[in-house]
Tab-separated table of C-alpha atoms and ligand atoms in Angstrom:
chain	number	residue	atom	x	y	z
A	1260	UNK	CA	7.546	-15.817	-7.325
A	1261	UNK	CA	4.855	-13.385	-5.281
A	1262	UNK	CA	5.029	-10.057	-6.038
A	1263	UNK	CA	3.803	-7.346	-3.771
A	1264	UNK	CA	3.613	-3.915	-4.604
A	1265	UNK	CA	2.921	-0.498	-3.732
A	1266	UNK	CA	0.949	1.896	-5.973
A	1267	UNK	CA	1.386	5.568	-5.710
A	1268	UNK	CA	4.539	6.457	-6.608
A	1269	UNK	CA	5.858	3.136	-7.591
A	1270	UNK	CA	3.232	1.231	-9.929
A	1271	UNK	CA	1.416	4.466	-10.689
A	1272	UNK	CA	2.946	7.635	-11.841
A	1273	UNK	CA	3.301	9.909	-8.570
A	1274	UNK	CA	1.511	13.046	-10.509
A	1275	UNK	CA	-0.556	11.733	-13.230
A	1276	UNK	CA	-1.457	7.885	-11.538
A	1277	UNK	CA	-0.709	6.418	-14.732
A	1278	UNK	CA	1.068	2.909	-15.208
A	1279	UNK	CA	1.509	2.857	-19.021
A	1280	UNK	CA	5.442	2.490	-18.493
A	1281	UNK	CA	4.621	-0.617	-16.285
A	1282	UNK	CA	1.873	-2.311	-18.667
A	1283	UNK	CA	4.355	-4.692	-20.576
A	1284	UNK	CA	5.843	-5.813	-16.980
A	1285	UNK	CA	2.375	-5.928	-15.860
A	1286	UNK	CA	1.098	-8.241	-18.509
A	1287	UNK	CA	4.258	-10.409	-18.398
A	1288	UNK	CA	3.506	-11.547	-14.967
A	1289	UNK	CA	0.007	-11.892	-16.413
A	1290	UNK	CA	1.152	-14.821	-19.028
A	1291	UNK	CA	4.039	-16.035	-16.491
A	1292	UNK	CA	1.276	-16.540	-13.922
A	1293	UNK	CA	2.930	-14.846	-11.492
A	1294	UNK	CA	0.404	-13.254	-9.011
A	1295	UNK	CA	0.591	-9.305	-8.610
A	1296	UNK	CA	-0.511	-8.319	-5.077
A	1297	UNK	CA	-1.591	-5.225	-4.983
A	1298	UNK	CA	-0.254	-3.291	-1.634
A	1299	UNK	CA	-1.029	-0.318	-0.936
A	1300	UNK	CA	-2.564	2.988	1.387
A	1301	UNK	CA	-5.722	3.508	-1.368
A	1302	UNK	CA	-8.972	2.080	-0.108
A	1303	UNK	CA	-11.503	-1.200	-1.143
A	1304	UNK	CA	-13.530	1.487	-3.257
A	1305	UNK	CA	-10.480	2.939	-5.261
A	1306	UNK	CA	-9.030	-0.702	-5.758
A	1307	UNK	CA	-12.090	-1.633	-7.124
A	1308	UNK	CA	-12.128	0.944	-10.165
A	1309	UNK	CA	-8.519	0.270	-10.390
A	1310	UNK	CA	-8.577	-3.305	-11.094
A	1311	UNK	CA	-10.379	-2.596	-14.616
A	1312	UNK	CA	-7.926	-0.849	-15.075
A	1313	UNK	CA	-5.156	-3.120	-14.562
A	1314	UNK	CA	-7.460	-5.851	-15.223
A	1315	UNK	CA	-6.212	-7.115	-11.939
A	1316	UNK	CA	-7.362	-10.530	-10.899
A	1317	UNK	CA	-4.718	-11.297	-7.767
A	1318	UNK	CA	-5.864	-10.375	-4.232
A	1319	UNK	CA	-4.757	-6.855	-3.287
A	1320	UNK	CA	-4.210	-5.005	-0.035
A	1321	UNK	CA	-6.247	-1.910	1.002
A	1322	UNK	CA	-5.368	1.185	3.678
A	1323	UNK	CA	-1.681	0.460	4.834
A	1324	UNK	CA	-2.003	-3.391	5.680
A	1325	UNK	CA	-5.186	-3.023	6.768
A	1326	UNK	CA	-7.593	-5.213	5.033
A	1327	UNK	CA	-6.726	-8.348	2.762
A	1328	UNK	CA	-8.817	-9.005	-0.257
A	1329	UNK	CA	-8.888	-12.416	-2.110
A	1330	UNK	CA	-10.906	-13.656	-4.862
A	1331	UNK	CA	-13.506	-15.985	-3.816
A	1332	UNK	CA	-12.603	-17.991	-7.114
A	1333	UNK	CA	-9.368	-18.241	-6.022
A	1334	UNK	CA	-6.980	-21.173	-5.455
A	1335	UNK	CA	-7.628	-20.155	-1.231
A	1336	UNK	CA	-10.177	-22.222	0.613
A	1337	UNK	CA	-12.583	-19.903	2.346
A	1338	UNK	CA	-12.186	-19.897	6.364
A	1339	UNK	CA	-14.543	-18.951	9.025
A	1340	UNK	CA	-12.598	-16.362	10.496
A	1341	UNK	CA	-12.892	-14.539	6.689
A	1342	UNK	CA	-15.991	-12.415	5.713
A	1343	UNK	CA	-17.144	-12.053	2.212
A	1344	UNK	CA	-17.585	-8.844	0.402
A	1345	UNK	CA	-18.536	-8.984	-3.023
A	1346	UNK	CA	-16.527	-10.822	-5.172
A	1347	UNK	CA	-13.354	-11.528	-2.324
A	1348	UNK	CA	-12.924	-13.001	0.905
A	1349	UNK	CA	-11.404	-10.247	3.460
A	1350	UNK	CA	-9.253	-10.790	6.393
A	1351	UNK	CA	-9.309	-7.675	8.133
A	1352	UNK	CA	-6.444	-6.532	10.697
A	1353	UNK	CA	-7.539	-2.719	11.005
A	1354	UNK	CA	-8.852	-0.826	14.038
A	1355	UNK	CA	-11.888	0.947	13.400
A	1356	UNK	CA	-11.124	4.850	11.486
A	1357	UNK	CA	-12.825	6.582	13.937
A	1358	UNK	CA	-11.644	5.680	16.648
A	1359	UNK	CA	-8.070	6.867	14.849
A	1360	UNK	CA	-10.019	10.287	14.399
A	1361	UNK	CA	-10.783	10.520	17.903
A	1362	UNK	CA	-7.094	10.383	19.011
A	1363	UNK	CA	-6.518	13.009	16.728
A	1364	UNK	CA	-8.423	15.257	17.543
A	1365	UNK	CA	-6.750	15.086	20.961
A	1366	UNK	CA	-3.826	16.355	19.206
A	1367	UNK	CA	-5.225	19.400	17.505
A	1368	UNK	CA	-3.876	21.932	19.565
A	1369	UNK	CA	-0.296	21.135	19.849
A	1370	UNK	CA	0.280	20.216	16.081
A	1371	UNK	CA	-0.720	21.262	12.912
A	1372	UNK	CA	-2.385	19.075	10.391
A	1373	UNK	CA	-5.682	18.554	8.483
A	1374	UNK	CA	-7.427	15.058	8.570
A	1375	UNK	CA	-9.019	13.579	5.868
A	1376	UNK	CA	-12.424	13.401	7.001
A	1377	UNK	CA	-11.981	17.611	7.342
A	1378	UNK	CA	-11.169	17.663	3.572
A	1379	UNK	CA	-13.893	18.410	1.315
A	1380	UNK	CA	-13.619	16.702	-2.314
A	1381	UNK	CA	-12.783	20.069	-3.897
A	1382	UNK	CA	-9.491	20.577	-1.554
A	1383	UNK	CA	-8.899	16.661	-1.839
A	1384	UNK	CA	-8.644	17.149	-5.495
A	1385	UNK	CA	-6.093	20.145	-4.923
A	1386	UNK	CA	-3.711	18.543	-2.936
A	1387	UNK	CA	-3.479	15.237	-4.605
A	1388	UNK	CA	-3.928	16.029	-8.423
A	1389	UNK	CA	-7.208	12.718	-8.252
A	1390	UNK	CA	-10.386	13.876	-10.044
A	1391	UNK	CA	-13.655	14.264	-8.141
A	1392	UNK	CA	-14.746	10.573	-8.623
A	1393	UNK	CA	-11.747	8.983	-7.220
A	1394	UNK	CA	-11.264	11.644	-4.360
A	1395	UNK	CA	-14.642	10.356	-3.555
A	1396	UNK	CA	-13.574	6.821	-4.103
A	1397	UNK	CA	-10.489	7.327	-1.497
A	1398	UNK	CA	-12.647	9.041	0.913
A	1399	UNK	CA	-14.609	5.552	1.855
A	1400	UNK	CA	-11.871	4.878	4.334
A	1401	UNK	CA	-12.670	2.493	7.311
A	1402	UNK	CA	-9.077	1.796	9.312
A	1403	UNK	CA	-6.446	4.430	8.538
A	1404	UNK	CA	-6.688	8.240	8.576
A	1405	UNK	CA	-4.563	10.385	6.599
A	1406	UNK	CA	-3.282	13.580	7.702
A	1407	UNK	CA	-1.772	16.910	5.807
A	1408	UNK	CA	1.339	17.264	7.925
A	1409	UNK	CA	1.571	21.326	8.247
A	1410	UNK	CA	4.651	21.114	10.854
A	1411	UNK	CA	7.871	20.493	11.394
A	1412	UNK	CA	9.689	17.430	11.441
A	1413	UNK	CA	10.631	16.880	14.686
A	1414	UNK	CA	7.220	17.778	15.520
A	1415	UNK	CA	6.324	14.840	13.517
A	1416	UNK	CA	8.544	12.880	15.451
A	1417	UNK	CA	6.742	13.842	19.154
A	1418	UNK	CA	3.335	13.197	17.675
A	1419	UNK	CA	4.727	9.656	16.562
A	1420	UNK	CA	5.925	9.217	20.131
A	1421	UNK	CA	2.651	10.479	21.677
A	1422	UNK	CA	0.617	8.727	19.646
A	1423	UNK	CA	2.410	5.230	19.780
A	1424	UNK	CA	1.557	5.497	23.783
A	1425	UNK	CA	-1.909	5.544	22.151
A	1426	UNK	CA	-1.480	2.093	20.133
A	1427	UNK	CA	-1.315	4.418	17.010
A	1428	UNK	CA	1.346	3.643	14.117
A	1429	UNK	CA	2.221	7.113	11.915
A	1430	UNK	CA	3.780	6.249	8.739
A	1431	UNK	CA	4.707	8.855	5.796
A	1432	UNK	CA	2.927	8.244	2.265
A	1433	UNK	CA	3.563	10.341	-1.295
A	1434	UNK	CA	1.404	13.200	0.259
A	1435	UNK	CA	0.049	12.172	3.629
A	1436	UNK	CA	0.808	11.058	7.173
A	1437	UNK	CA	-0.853	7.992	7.331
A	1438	UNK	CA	-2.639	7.197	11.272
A	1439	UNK	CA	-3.220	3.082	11.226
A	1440	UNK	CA	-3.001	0.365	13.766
A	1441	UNK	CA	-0.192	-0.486	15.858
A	1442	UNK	CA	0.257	-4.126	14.824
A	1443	UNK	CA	-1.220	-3.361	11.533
A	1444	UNK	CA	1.008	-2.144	8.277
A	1445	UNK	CA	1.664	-3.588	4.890
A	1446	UNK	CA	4.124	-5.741	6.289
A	1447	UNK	CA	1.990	-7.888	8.542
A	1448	UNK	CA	-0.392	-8.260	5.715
A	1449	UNK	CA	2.120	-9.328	3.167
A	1450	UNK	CA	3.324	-11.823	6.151
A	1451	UNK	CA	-0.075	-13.373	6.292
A	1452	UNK	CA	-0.673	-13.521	2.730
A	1453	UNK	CA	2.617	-15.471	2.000
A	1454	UNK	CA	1.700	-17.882	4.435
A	1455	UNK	CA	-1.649	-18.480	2.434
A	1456	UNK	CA	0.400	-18.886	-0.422
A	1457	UNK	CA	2.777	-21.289	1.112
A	1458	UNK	CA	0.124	-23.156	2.751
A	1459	UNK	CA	-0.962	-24.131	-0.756
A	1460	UNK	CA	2.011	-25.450	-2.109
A	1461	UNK	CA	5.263	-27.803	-1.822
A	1462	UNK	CA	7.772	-25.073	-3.540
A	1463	UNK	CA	9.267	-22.143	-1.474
A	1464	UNK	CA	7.436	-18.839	-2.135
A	1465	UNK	CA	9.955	-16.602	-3.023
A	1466	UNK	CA	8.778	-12.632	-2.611
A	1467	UNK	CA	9.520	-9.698	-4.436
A	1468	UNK	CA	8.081	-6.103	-2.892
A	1469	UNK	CA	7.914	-2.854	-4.662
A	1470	UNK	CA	7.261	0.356	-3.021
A	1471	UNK	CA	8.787	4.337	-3.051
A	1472	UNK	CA	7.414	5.570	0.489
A	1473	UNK	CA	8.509	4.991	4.355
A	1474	UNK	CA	5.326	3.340	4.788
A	1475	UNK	CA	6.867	0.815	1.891
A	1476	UNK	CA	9.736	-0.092	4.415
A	1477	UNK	CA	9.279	-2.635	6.327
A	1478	UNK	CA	7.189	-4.192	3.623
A	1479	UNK	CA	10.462	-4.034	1.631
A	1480	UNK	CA	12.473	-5.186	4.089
A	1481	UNK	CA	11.198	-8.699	5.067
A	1482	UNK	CA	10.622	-9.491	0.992
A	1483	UNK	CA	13.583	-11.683	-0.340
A	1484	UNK	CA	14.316	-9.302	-3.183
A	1485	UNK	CA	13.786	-5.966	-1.681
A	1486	UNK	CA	13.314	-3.121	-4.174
A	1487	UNK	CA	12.722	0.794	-3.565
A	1488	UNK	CA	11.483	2.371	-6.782
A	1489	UNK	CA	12.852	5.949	-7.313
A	1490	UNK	CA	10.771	8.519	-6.593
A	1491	UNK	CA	10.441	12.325	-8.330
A	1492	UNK	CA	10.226	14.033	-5.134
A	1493	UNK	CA	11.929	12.274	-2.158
A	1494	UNK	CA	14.804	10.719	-1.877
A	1495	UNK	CA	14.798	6.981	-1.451
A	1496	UNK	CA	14.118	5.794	1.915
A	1497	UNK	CA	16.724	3.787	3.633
A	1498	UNK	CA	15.774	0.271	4.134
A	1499	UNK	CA	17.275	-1.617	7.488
A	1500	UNK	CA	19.494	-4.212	7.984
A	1501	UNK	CA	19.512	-4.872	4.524
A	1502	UNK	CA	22.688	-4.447	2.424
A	1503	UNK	CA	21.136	-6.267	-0.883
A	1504	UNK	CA	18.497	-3.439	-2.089
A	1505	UNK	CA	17.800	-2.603	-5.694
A	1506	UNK	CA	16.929	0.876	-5.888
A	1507	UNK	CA	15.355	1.530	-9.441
A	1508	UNK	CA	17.452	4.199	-12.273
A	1509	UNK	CA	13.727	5.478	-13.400
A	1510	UNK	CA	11.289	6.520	-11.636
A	1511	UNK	CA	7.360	5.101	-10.471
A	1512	UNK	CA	6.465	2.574	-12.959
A	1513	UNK	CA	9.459	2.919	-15.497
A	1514	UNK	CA	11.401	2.131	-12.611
A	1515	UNK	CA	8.867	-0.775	-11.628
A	1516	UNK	CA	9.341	-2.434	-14.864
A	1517	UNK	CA	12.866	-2.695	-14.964
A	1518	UNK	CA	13.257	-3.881	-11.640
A	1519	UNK	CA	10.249	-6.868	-12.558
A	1520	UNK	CA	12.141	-7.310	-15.706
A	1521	UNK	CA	15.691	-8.114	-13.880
A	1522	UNK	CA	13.921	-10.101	-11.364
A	1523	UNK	CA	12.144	-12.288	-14.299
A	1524	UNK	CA	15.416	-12.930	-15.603
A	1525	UNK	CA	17.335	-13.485	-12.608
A	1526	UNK	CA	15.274	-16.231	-11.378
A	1527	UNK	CA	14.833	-17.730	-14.892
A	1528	UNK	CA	11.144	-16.629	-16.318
A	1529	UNK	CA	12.588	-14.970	-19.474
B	1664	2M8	C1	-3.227	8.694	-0.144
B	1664	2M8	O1	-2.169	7.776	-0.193
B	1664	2M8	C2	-0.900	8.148	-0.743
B	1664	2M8	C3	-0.018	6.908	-0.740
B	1664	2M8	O2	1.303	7.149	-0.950
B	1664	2M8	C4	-0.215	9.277	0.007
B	1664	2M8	O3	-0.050	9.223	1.224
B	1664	2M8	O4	0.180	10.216	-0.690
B	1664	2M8	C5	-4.513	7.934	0.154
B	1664	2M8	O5	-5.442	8.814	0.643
B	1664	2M8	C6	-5.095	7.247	-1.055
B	1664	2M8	O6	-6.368	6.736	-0.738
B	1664	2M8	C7	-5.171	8.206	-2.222
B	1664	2M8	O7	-5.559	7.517	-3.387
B	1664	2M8	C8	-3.830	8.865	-2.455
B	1664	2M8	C9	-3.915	9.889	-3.571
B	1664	2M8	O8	-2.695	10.525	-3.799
B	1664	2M8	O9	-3.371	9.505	-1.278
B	1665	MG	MG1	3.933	5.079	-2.724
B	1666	MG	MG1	1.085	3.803	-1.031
């Protein structure tokens, strides 16, 4: 079993970012072996305070899909086409942020929304309850801009068109609009990262994913047990051509638990 999950709103408590509920689960996998991927919009700087934290050895998955980390001690064999960056080996599928900004700013005029790289720390802090540090953390971004959405939802919709003619993919997070690659979202990266997996062994990989947000969706959708975790202020997002989702009772990482407990037990860890 893989697991691959998302963070905000699913492993982490939407308001206060805190995965007590989920630390039994969490350390279960841990003793089971199972790895934890890590998949989710935050970027290389926040992931690495967070694995202390979660005293996360697995690779994880930075900025929407963009960037896969794995640890250079890991069971992978290092390729050329892989850089190293501290302590992991990245594969990198991410356009460059500002050229994301650019296209933007194109925009400015006909929509309203604020981009990230507008925000200072003090209003980042406001809007999504983080403390200074990590604001600052989240603010190293290098292939996805996030934007505060200020209009309507169908004007959402015409920016998605307009910027899709642009090779641009718009995907809704907890807070933000998230601007990223067209060929580039957690999907894809969970995609390639199975095949590692796979590549290294006789058994079938068998996936679970994990995730609250429409950017979760197609993530969720091509895992073989698909799971939406409940969130405290959206309703769950509908997941295509799929009639065989679990869609957690609890919310963010109570929810996360039970839905790694069931799993455990339905494929015969515990
Ligand atoms: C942003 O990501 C979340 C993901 O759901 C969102 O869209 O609300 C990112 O900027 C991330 O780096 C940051 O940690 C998070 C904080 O809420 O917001
Ligand atoms: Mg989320
Ligand atoms: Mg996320």
């Amino acid at each position: 079993l893989l697991v691959f999950t998302d963070l905000d709103g699913t492993l982490l408590d939407h308001y206060s970012y805190d995965f007590s509920a989920a630390s039994d689960a969490l350390n279960s996998l841990k003793t089971l072996g199972i790895p934890c991927v890590l998949n989710t919009s935050k970027t290389y700087a926040e992931l690495l305070e967070l694995r202390g934290a979660l005293r996360h050895k697995d690779p994880f998955i930075v900025e929407n899909g963009a960037a896969v980390y794995l640890p250079v001690n890991s069971r992978f064999d290092s390729t050329p086409e892989w850089t190293q960056r501290g302590d992991y080996w990245v594969k990198a599928f991410g356009p460059d942020r500002q050229q994301l900004i650019a296209t933007a700013k194109t925009m400015k005029s006909r929509f309203d929304f604020v981009g990230y790289h507008e925000l200072t720390v003090e209003q980042l802090m406001e809007h999504t309850g983080l403390d200074a540090h990590t604001a600052t953390l989240s603010m190293e971004r290098e292939f996805t801009e996030p934007l505060i959405w200020n209009d309507s939802n169908n004007a959402l919709a015409e920016f998605r068109g307009l910027m899709a003619e642009k090779g641009i993919k718009v995907q809704k997070g907890g807070r933000f609009v998230h601007l990223m690659g067209q060929n580039c979202d957690k999907a894809v990266a969970m995609k390639w990262l199975t095949e590692r997996y796979q590549n290294n062994t006789s058994d079938v990989v068998k996936s679970i994913a994990l995730g609250d947000g429409e950017n979760d969706v197609e993530m969720i959708s091509k895992a073989n047990i698909p799971v939406v975790v409940r969130s405290p202020v959206h309703v769950p997002p509908e997941i295509p051509n799929r009639n065989d989702v679990w869609i957690t009772d609890s919310y963010g990482p109570k929810g996360w638990s039970e839905a790694i407990n069931q799993a455990l037990t339905n494929e015969g860890f515990i």
